[in-house]
Amino acid sequence: GAGVSQSPRYKVTKRGQDVALRCDPISGHVSLYWYRQALGQGPEFLTYFNYEAQQDKSGLPNDRFSAERPEGSISTLTIQRTEQRDSAMYRCASSARDNYEQYFGPGTRLTVT
Amino acid sequence: DAKTTQPNSMESNEEEPVHLPCNHSTISGTDYIHWYRQLPSQGPEYVIHGLTSNVNNRMASLAIAEDRKSSTLILHRATLRDAAVYYCILRAYGNKLVFGAGTILRVKS
């Protein structure tokens, strides 16, 4: 079946612009997670949802970052007023239920110039 | 979040078993031990997890020490496709995955 998909796969934006990254989880998966990964490091947790409810947003670095999952399926991670330090691979994962194994998408490579 | 300690890198010969160690001396009673791996240019992939007992699946085995302060991921016959970064993660029920630096596994033919 279809895995987790993310779009766009690559995004280049100028400093100060807003960006929206999309995640389409595996159909029927209850939990959805966002991570950020710098080159050569492990993924860093940002936030996660069960259905449409945001359960934990402790990893969002500041208030420029927000995420939503309004209908409990597709999720959008929005970064406002992007800065160069936001450049990274943004990864989405979903799991059938909380605490089950997570399936990761291919990621969106964000470059802020 | 409880911490794990893993070697930075390990090397193995193809078709030989590989034992990847992980120390987690501050593990709490509710922490599950999860292993994920990340192949080059891909997202992380679930490998196995356990709580107290040893676990086996089609990919690997997980051996958990009796005091739960350490565990070992066992790949029974390493192949070139197993070359990846392996992450040992402690996860309380329902909580996020906290990835460390992991162990880079190199497999020689």
PDB file of C-alpha atoms in Angstrom:
ATOM      1  CA  GLY A   1       0.000   0.000   0.000  1.00  0.00           C
ATOM      2  CA  ALA A   2       0.983   3.634  -0.199  1.00  0.00           C
ATOM      3  CA  GLY A   3       3.438   4.866   2.376  1.00  0.00           C
ATOM      4  CA  VAL A   4       3.772   8.283   3.940  1.00  0.00           C
ATOM      5  CA  SER A   5       4.124  10.993   1.337  1.00  0.00           C
ATOM      6  CA  GLN A   6       5.434  14.510   1.728  1.00  0.00           C
ATOM      7  CA  SER A   7       5.367  17.506  -0.534  1.00  0.00           C
ATOM      8  CA  PRO A   8       7.205  19.304  -1.819  1.00  0.00           C
ATOM      9  CA  ARG A   9      10.297  17.095  -1.774  1.00  0.00           C
ATOM     10  CA  TYR A  10      12.526  20.161  -2.147  1.00  0.00           C
ATOM     11  CA  LYS A  11      11.786  23.748  -1.243  1.00  0.00           C
ATOM     12  CA  VAL A  12      14.069  26.716  -1.687  1.00  0.00           C
ATOM     13  CA  THR A  13      12.816  29.939  -0.199  1.00  0.00           C
ATOM     14  CA  LYS A  14      14.154  33.356   0.622  1.00  0.00           C
ATOM     15  CA  ARG A  15      14.689  34.484   4.175  1.00  0.00           C
ATOM     16  CA  GLY A  16      11.537  36.049   5.577  1.00  0.00           C
ATOM     17  CA  GLN A  17       9.087  34.072   3.449  1.00  0.00           C
ATOM     18  CA  ASP A  18       6.518  31.684   4.891  1.00  0.00           C
ATOM     19  CA  VAL A  19       6.550  28.013   3.878  1.00  0.00           C
ATOM     20  CA  ALA A  20       4.014  25.214   4.266  1.00  0.00           C
ATOM     21  CA  LEU A  21       5.125  21.588   4.243  1.00  0.00           C
ATOM     22  CA  ARG A  22       2.566  18.882   3.694  1.00  0.00           C
ATOM     23  CA  CYS A  23       2.375  15.344   5.039  1.00  0.00           C
ATOM     24  CA  ASP A  24      -0.032  12.663   3.857  1.00  0.00           C
ATOM     25  CA  PRO A  25       0.085   9.753   6.326  1.00  0.00           C
ATOM     26  CA  ILE A  26      -0.677   6.114   5.705  1.00  0.00           C
ATOM     27  CA  SER A  27      -4.437   5.748   5.391  1.00  0.00           C
ATOM     28  CA  GLY A  28      -6.091   5.035   8.722  1.00  0.00           C
ATOM     29  CA  HIS A  29      -3.088   5.915  10.843  1.00  0.00           C
ATOM     30  CA  VAL A  30      -4.133   7.682  14.001  1.00  0.00           C
ATOM     31  CA  SER A  31      -0.832   9.270  15.007  1.00  0.00           C
ATOM     32  CA  LEU A  32       1.235  11.694  12.965  1.00  0.00           C
ATOM     33  CA  TYR A  33       4.661  13.073  13.905  1.00  0.00           C
ATOM     34  CA  TRP A  34       6.902  15.840  12.600  1.00  0.00           C
ATOM     35  CA  TYR A  35      10.686  15.769  12.940  1.00  0.00           C
ATOM     36  CA  ARG A  36      13.543  17.932  11.729  1.00  0.00           C
ATOM     37  CA  GLN A  37      16.905  16.466  10.775  1.00  0.00           C
ATOM     38  CA  ALA A  38      20.134  18.337  10.293  1.00  0.00           C
ATOM     39  CA  LEU A  39      22.871  16.783   8.185  1.00  0.00           C
ATOM     40  CA  GLY A  40      24.761  14.081  10.067  1.00  0.00           C
ATOM     41  CA  GLN A  41      22.408  14.096  13.048  1.00  0.00           C
ATOM     42  CA  GLY A  42      19.434  12.052  14.164  1.00  0.00           C
ATOM     43  CA  PRO A  43      15.894  13.369  13.690  1.00  0.00           C
ATOM     44  CA  GLU A  44      14.703  15.889  16.258  1.00  0.00           C
ATOM     45  CA  PHE A  45      11.079  15.681  17.411  1.00  0.00           C
ATOM     46  CA  LEU A  46       8.903  18.719  16.695  1.00  0.00           C
ATOM     47  CA  THR A  47       5.268  17.813  17.375  1.00  0.00           C
ATOM     48  CA  TYR A  48       2.665  15.062  17.095  1.00  0.00           C
ATOM     49  CA  PHE A  49      -1.044  14.508  16.667  1.00  0.00           C
ATOM     50  CA  ASN A  50      -3.524  11.838  17.544  1.00  0.00           C
ATOM     51  CA  TYR A  51      -6.378  12.264  15.075  1.00  0.00           C
ATOM     52  CA  GLU A  52      -6.765  16.060  14.810  1.00  0.00           C
ATOM     53  CA  ALA A  53      -5.590  16.809  18.349  1.00  0.00           C
ATOM     54  CA  GLN A  54      -2.064  18.101  18.819  1.00  0.00           C
ATOM     55  CA  GLN A  55      -0.761  16.040  21.722  1.00  0.00           C
ATOM     56  CA  ASP A  56       2.722  17.419  22.164  1.00  0.00           C
ATOM     57  CA  LYS A  57       4.314  20.486  20.623  1.00  0.00           C
ATOM     58  CA  SER A  58       7.232  20.703  22.980  1.00  0.00           C
ATOM     59  CA  GLY A  59       9.768  20.320  20.170  1.00  0.00           C
ATOM     60  CA  LEU A  60       8.638  23.305  18.102  1.00  0.00           C
ATOM     61  CA  PRO A  61      11.632  25.663  18.357  1.00  0.00           C
ATOM     62  CA  ASN A  62       9.688  28.929  18.569  1.00  0.00           C
ATOM     63  CA  ASP A  63       6.369  30.521  17.684  1.00  0.00           C
ATOM     64  CA  ARG A  64       7.271  30.812  14.005  1.00  0.00           C
ATOM     65  CA  PHE A  65       6.605  27.083  13.757  1.00  0.00           C
ATOM     66  CA  SER A  66       3.077  25.695  13.817  1.00  0.00           C
ATOM     67  CA  ALA A  67       1.331  22.544  12.692  1.00  0.00           C
ATOM     68  CA  GLU A  68      -2.210  21.454  12.098  1.00  0.00           C
ATOM     69  CA  ARG A  69      -4.129  18.335  11.157  1.00  0.00           C
ATOM     70  CA  PRO A  70      -7.680  19.631  10.880  1.00  0.00           C
ATOM     71  CA  GLU A  71      -9.438  16.479   9.678  1.00  0.00           C
ATOM     72  CA  GLY A  72      -7.209  13.925  11.337  1.00  0.00           C
ATOM     73  CA  SER A  73      -5.468  12.960   8.126  1.00  0.00           C
ATOM     74  CA  ILE A  74      -3.232  15.335   6.146  1.00  0.00           C
ATOM     75  CA  SER A  75      -1.023  17.617   8.207  1.00  0.00           C
ATOM     76  CA  THR A  76       0.707  20.887   7.402  1.00  0.00           C
ATOM     77  CA  LEU A  77       3.798  22.235   9.122  1.00  0.00           C
ATOM     78  CA  THR A  78       4.085  25.987   8.616  1.00  0.00           C
ATOM     79  CA  ILE A  79       7.187  28.057   9.202  1.00  0.00           C
ATOM     80  CA  GLN A  80       6.650  31.800   9.182  1.00  0.00           C
ATOM     81  CA  ARG A  81       9.346  34.377   8.432  1.00  0.00           C
ATOM     82  CA  THR A  82      11.897  31.708   7.587  1.00  0.00           C
ATOM     83  CA  GLU A  83      15.503  32.091   8.687  1.00  0.00           C
ATOM     84  CA  GLN A  84      18.639  30.415   7.360  1.00  0.00           C
ATOM     85  CA  ARG A  85      18.869  28.291  10.500  1.00  0.00           C
ATOM     86  CA  ASP A  86      15.539  26.676   9.523  1.00  0.00           C
ATOM     87  CA  SER A  87      17.287  24.913   6.618  1.00  0.00           C
ATOM     88  CA  ALA A  88      17.027  21.166   7.235  1.00  0.00           C
ATOM     89  CA  MET A  89      15.259  17.984   6.200  1.00  0.00           C
ATOM     90  CA  TYR A  90      11.730  17.935   7.604  1.00  0.00           C
ATOM     91  CA  ARG A  91      10.362  14.444   8.094  1.00  0.00           C
ATOM     92  CA  CYS A  92       6.869  13.256   8.795  1.00  0.00           C
ATOM     93  CA  ALA A  93       5.954   9.879  10.251  1.00  0.00           C
ATOM     94  CA  SER A  94       2.699   8.121  11.021  1.00  0.00           C
ATOM     95  CA  SER A  95       1.721   5.158  13.155  1.00  0.00           C
ATOM     96  CA  ALA A  96      -1.428   3.086  13.407  1.00  0.00           C
ATOM     97  CA  ARG A  97      -1.821   4.060  17.030  1.00  0.00           C
ATOM     98  CA  ASP A  98       0.119   5.837  19.700  1.00  0.00           C
ATOM     99  CA  ASN A  99       3.248   3.837  20.661  1.00  0.00           C
ATOM    100  CA  TYR A 100       3.138   1.618  17.565  1.00  0.00           C
ATOM    101  CA  GLU A 101       6.044   1.658  15.128  1.00  0.00           C
ATOM    102  CA  GLN A 102       6.403   4.814  13.099  1.00  0.00           C
ATOM    103  CA  TYR A 103       6.632   4.870   9.317  1.00  0.00           C
ATOM    104  CA  PHE A 104       8.623   7.764   7.933  1.00  0.00           C
ATOM    105  CA  GLY A 105       8.102   9.679   4.731  1.00  0.00           C
ATOM    106  CA  PRO A 106      10.851  10.711   2.300  1.00  0.00           C
ATOM    107  CA  GLY A 107      11.149  14.170   3.819  1.00  0.00           C
ATOM    108  CA  THR A 108      11.117  17.729   2.502  1.00  0.00           C
ATOM    109  CA  ARG A 109      14.517  19.323   2.071  1.00  0.00           C
ATOM    110  CA  LEU A 110      14.095  23.007   2.997  1.00  0.00           C
ATOM    111  CA  THR A 111      16.770  25.499   2.022  1.00  0.00           C
ATOM    112  CA  VAL A 112      16.454  29.100   3.149  1.00  0.00           C
ATOM    113  CA  THR A 113      18.667  31.503   1.208  1.00  0.00           C
TER     114      THR A 113
ATOM    115  CA  ASP B   1      13.988  11.660  28.472  1.00  0.00           C
ATOM    116  CA  ALA B   2      16.218   8.780  29.533  1.00  0.00           C
ATOM    117  CA  LYS B   3      19.515   8.653  27.667  1.00  0.00           C
ATOM    118  CA  THR B   4      21.124   5.888  25.657  1.00  0.00           C
ATOM    119  CA  THR B   5      24.804   5.388  24.865  1.00  0.00           C
ATOM    120  CA  GLN B   6      25.926   3.689  21.675  1.00  0.00           C
ATOM    121  CA  PRO B   7      29.306   3.312  19.970  1.00  0.00           C
ATOM    122  CA  ASN B   8      29.856   5.878  17.237  1.00  0.00           C
ATOM    123  CA  SER B   9      30.592   3.254  14.610  1.00  0.00           C
ATOM    124  CA  MET B  10      31.048  -0.456  14.047  1.00  0.00           C
ATOM    125  CA  GLU B  11      32.242  -2.583  11.197  1.00  0.00           C
ATOM    126  CA  SER B  12      31.146  -6.041  10.139  1.00  0.00           C
ATOM    127  CA  ASN B  13      31.890  -8.529   7.422  1.00  0.00           C
ATOM    128  CA  GLU B  14      29.132  -9.525   5.074  1.00  0.00           C
ATOM    129  CA  GLU B  15      27.150 -12.612   6.094  1.00  0.00           C
ATOM    130  CA  GLU B  16      28.467 -12.529   9.640  1.00  0.00           C
ATOM    131  CA  PRO B  17      26.356 -11.729  12.717  1.00  0.00           C
ATOM    132  CA  VAL B  18      26.458  -8.200  14.115  1.00  0.00           C
ATOM    133  CA  HIS B  19      25.841  -7.268  17.727  1.00  0.00           C
ATOM    134  CA  LEU B  20      25.033  -3.590  18.244  1.00  0.00           C
ATOM    135  CA  PRO B  21      25.169  -2.605  21.936  1.00  0.00           C
ATOM    136  CA  CYS B  22      23.193   0.073  23.745  1.00  0.00           C
ATOM    137  CA  ASN B  23      23.545   1.209  27.349  1.00  0.00           C
ATOM    138  CA  HIS B  24      20.601   2.802  29.107  1.00  0.00           C
ATOM    139  CA  SER B  25      21.398   2.782  32.814  1.00  0.00           C
ATOM    140  CA  THR B  26      18.717   5.362  33.695  1.00  0.00           C
ATOM    141  CA  ILE B  27      15.868   3.439  32.073  1.00  0.00           C
ATOM    142  CA  SER B  28      12.584   3.564  33.962  1.00  0.00           C
ATOM    143  CA  GLY B  29      10.119   0.748  34.390  1.00  0.00           C
ATOM    144  CA  THR B  30       7.752   2.126  31.758  1.00  0.00           C
ATOM    145  CA  ASP B  31      10.339   2.749  29.039  1.00  0.00           C
ATOM    146  CA  TYR B  32      10.230   0.566  25.955  1.00  0.00           C
ATOM    147  CA  ILE B  33      13.488  -0.034  24.071  1.00  0.00           C
ATOM    148  CA  HIS B  34      13.078   0.792  20.385  1.00  0.00           C
ATOM    149  CA  TRP B  35      15.529   0.364  17.529  1.00  0.00           C
ATOM    150  CA  TYR B  36      15.286   2.230  14.253  1.00  0.00           C
ATOM    151  CA  ARG B  37      17.757   2.388  11.415  1.00  0.00           C
ATOM    152  CA  GLN B  38      18.344   4.945   8.700  1.00  0.00           C
ATOM    153  CA  LEU B  39      19.790   3.894   5.383  1.00  0.00           C
ATOM    154  CA  PRO B  40      21.680   6.520   3.370  1.00  0.00           C
ATOM    155  CA  SER B  41      19.384   9.204   1.940  1.00  0.00           C
ATOM    156  CA  GLN B  42      16.261   7.600   3.424  1.00  0.00           C
ATOM    157  CA  GLY B  43      13.976   8.183   6.382  1.00  0.00           C
ATOM    158  CA  PRO B  44      14.318   6.110   9.541  1.00  0.00           C
ATOM    159  CA  GLU B  45      12.878   2.603   9.476  1.00  0.00           C
ATOM    160  CA  TYR B  46      11.499   0.669  12.442  1.00  0.00           C
ATOM    161  CA  VAL B  47      13.519  -2.428  13.324  1.00  0.00           C
ATOM    162  CA  ILE B  48      12.271  -3.860  16.602  1.00  0.00           C
ATOM    163  CA  HIS B  49      11.205  -2.992  20.129  1.00  0.00           C
ATOM    164  CA  GLY B  50      10.820  -4.659  23.502  1.00  0.00           C
ATOM    165  CA  LEU B  51      10.126  -4.066  27.161  1.00  0.00           C
ATOM    166  CA  THR B  52      11.639  -6.867  29.244  1.00  0.00           C
ATOM    167  CA  SER B  53      11.824 -10.096  27.256  1.00  0.00           C
ATOM    168  CA  ASN B  54      14.014 -10.828  24.268  1.00  0.00           C
ATOM    169  CA  VAL B  55      12.250 -10.267  20.958  1.00  0.00           C
ATOM    170  CA  ASN B  56      12.691 -11.685  17.477  1.00  0.00           C
ATOM    171  CA  ASN B  57      11.287 -10.579  14.146  1.00  0.00           C
ATOM    172  CA  ARG B  58      12.177 -11.072  10.507  1.00  0.00           C
ATOM    173  CA  MET B  59      14.732  -8.274  10.586  1.00  0.00           C
ATOM    174  CA  ALA B  60      16.584  -8.785  13.841  1.00  0.00           C
ATOM    175  CA  SER B  61      16.641  -9.946  17.442  1.00  0.00           C
ATOM    176  CA  LEU B  62      16.680  -7.791  20.541  1.00  0.00           C
ATOM    177  CA  ALA B  63      18.402  -9.094  23.635  1.00  0.00           C
ATOM    178  CA  ILE B  64      17.564  -7.184  26.812  1.00  0.00           C
ATOM    179  CA  ALA B  65      19.678  -7.525  29.950  1.00  0.00           C
ATOM    180  CA  GLU B  66      17.909  -8.791  33.038  1.00  0.00           C
ATOM    181  CA  ASP B  67      18.340  -5.440  34.823  1.00  0.00           C
ATOM    182  CA  ARG B  68      17.266  -3.645  31.599  1.00  0.00           C
ATOM    183  CA  LYS B  69      20.256  -1.312  31.805  1.00  0.00           C
ATOM    184  CA  SER B  70      21.544  -2.473  28.452  1.00  0.00           C
ATOM    185  CA  SER B  71      20.356  -4.170  25.293  1.00  0.00           C
ATOM    186  CA  THR B  72      21.830  -5.575  22.098  1.00  0.00           C
ATOM    187  CA  LEU B  73      20.427  -5.530  18.599  1.00  0.00           C
ATOM    188  CA  ILE B  74      21.467  -8.642  16.709  1.00  0.00           C
ATOM    189  CA  LEU B  75      21.540  -8.871  12.941  1.00  0.00           C
ATOM    190  CA  HIS B  76      22.002 -12.553  12.258  1.00  0.00           C
ATOM    191  CA  ARG B  77      23.667 -12.260   8.840  1.00  0.00           C
ATOM    192  CA  ALA B  78      24.732  -8.789   7.823  1.00  0.00           C
ATOM    193  CA  THR B  79      24.339  -7.825   4.185  1.00  0.00           C
ATOM    194  CA  LEU B  80      25.552  -4.747   2.360  1.00  0.00           C
ATOM    195  CA  ARG B  81      21.971  -3.450   2.542  1.00  0.00           C
ATOM    196  CA  ASP B  82      22.227  -3.385   6.340  1.00  0.00           C
ATOM    197  CA  ALA B  83      24.788  -0.582   6.241  1.00  0.00           C
ATOM    198  CA  ALA B  84      22.990   2.239   8.039  1.00  0.00           C
ATOM    199  CA  VAL B  85      22.839   4.343  11.185  1.00  0.00           C
ATOM    200  CA  TYR B  86      21.201   2.346  13.980  1.00  0.00           C
ATOM    201  CA  TYR B  87      19.381   4.236  16.717  1.00  0.00           C
ATOM    202  CA  CYS B  88      18.577   2.831  20.153  1.00  0.00           C
ATOM    203  CA  ILE B  89      15.735   4.824  21.720  1.00  0.00           C
ATOM    204  CA  LEU B  90      13.940   4.673  25.044  1.00  0.00           C
ATOM    205  CA  ARG B  91      10.308   5.545  24.766  1.00  0.00           C
ATOM    206  CA  ALA B  92       7.738   5.865  27.502  1.00  0.00           C
ATOM    207  CA  TYR B  93       4.298   4.674  26.396  1.00  0.00           C
ATOM    208  CA  GLY B  94       2.730   7.092  23.971  1.00  0.00           C
ATOM    209  CA  ASN B  95       5.677   9.438  23.987  1.00  0.00           C
ATOM    210  CA  LYS B  96       7.814  10.789  21.237  1.00  0.00           C
ATOM    211  CA  LEU B  97      10.922   9.118  19.844  1.00  0.00           C
ATOM    212  CA  VAL B  98      14.092  10.910  20.927  1.00  0.00           C
ATOM    213  CA  PHE B  99      16.897  10.032  18.532  1.00  0.00           C
ATOM    214  CA  GLY B 100      20.535  10.230  19.602  1.00  0.00           C
ATOM    215  CA  ALA B 101      23.561  10.087  17.326  1.00  0.00           C
ATOM    216  CA  GLY B 102      23.238   6.332  16.739  1.00  0.00           C
ATOM    217  CA  THR B 103      25.828   3.819  15.563  1.00  0.00           C
ATOM    218  CA  ILE B 104      27.083   3.912  11.995  1.00  0.00           C
ATOM    219  CA  LEU B 105      27.314   0.294  10.810  1.00  0.00           C
ATOM    220  CA  ARG B 106      29.664  -0.395   7.932  1.00  0.00           C
ATOM    221  CA  VAL B 107      29.464  -3.782   6.221  1.00  0.00           C
ATOM    222  CA  LYS B 108      32.445  -5.039   4.252  1.00  0.00           C
ATOM    223  CA  SER B 109      32.124  -7.462   1.361  1.00  0.00           C
TER     224      SER B 109
END
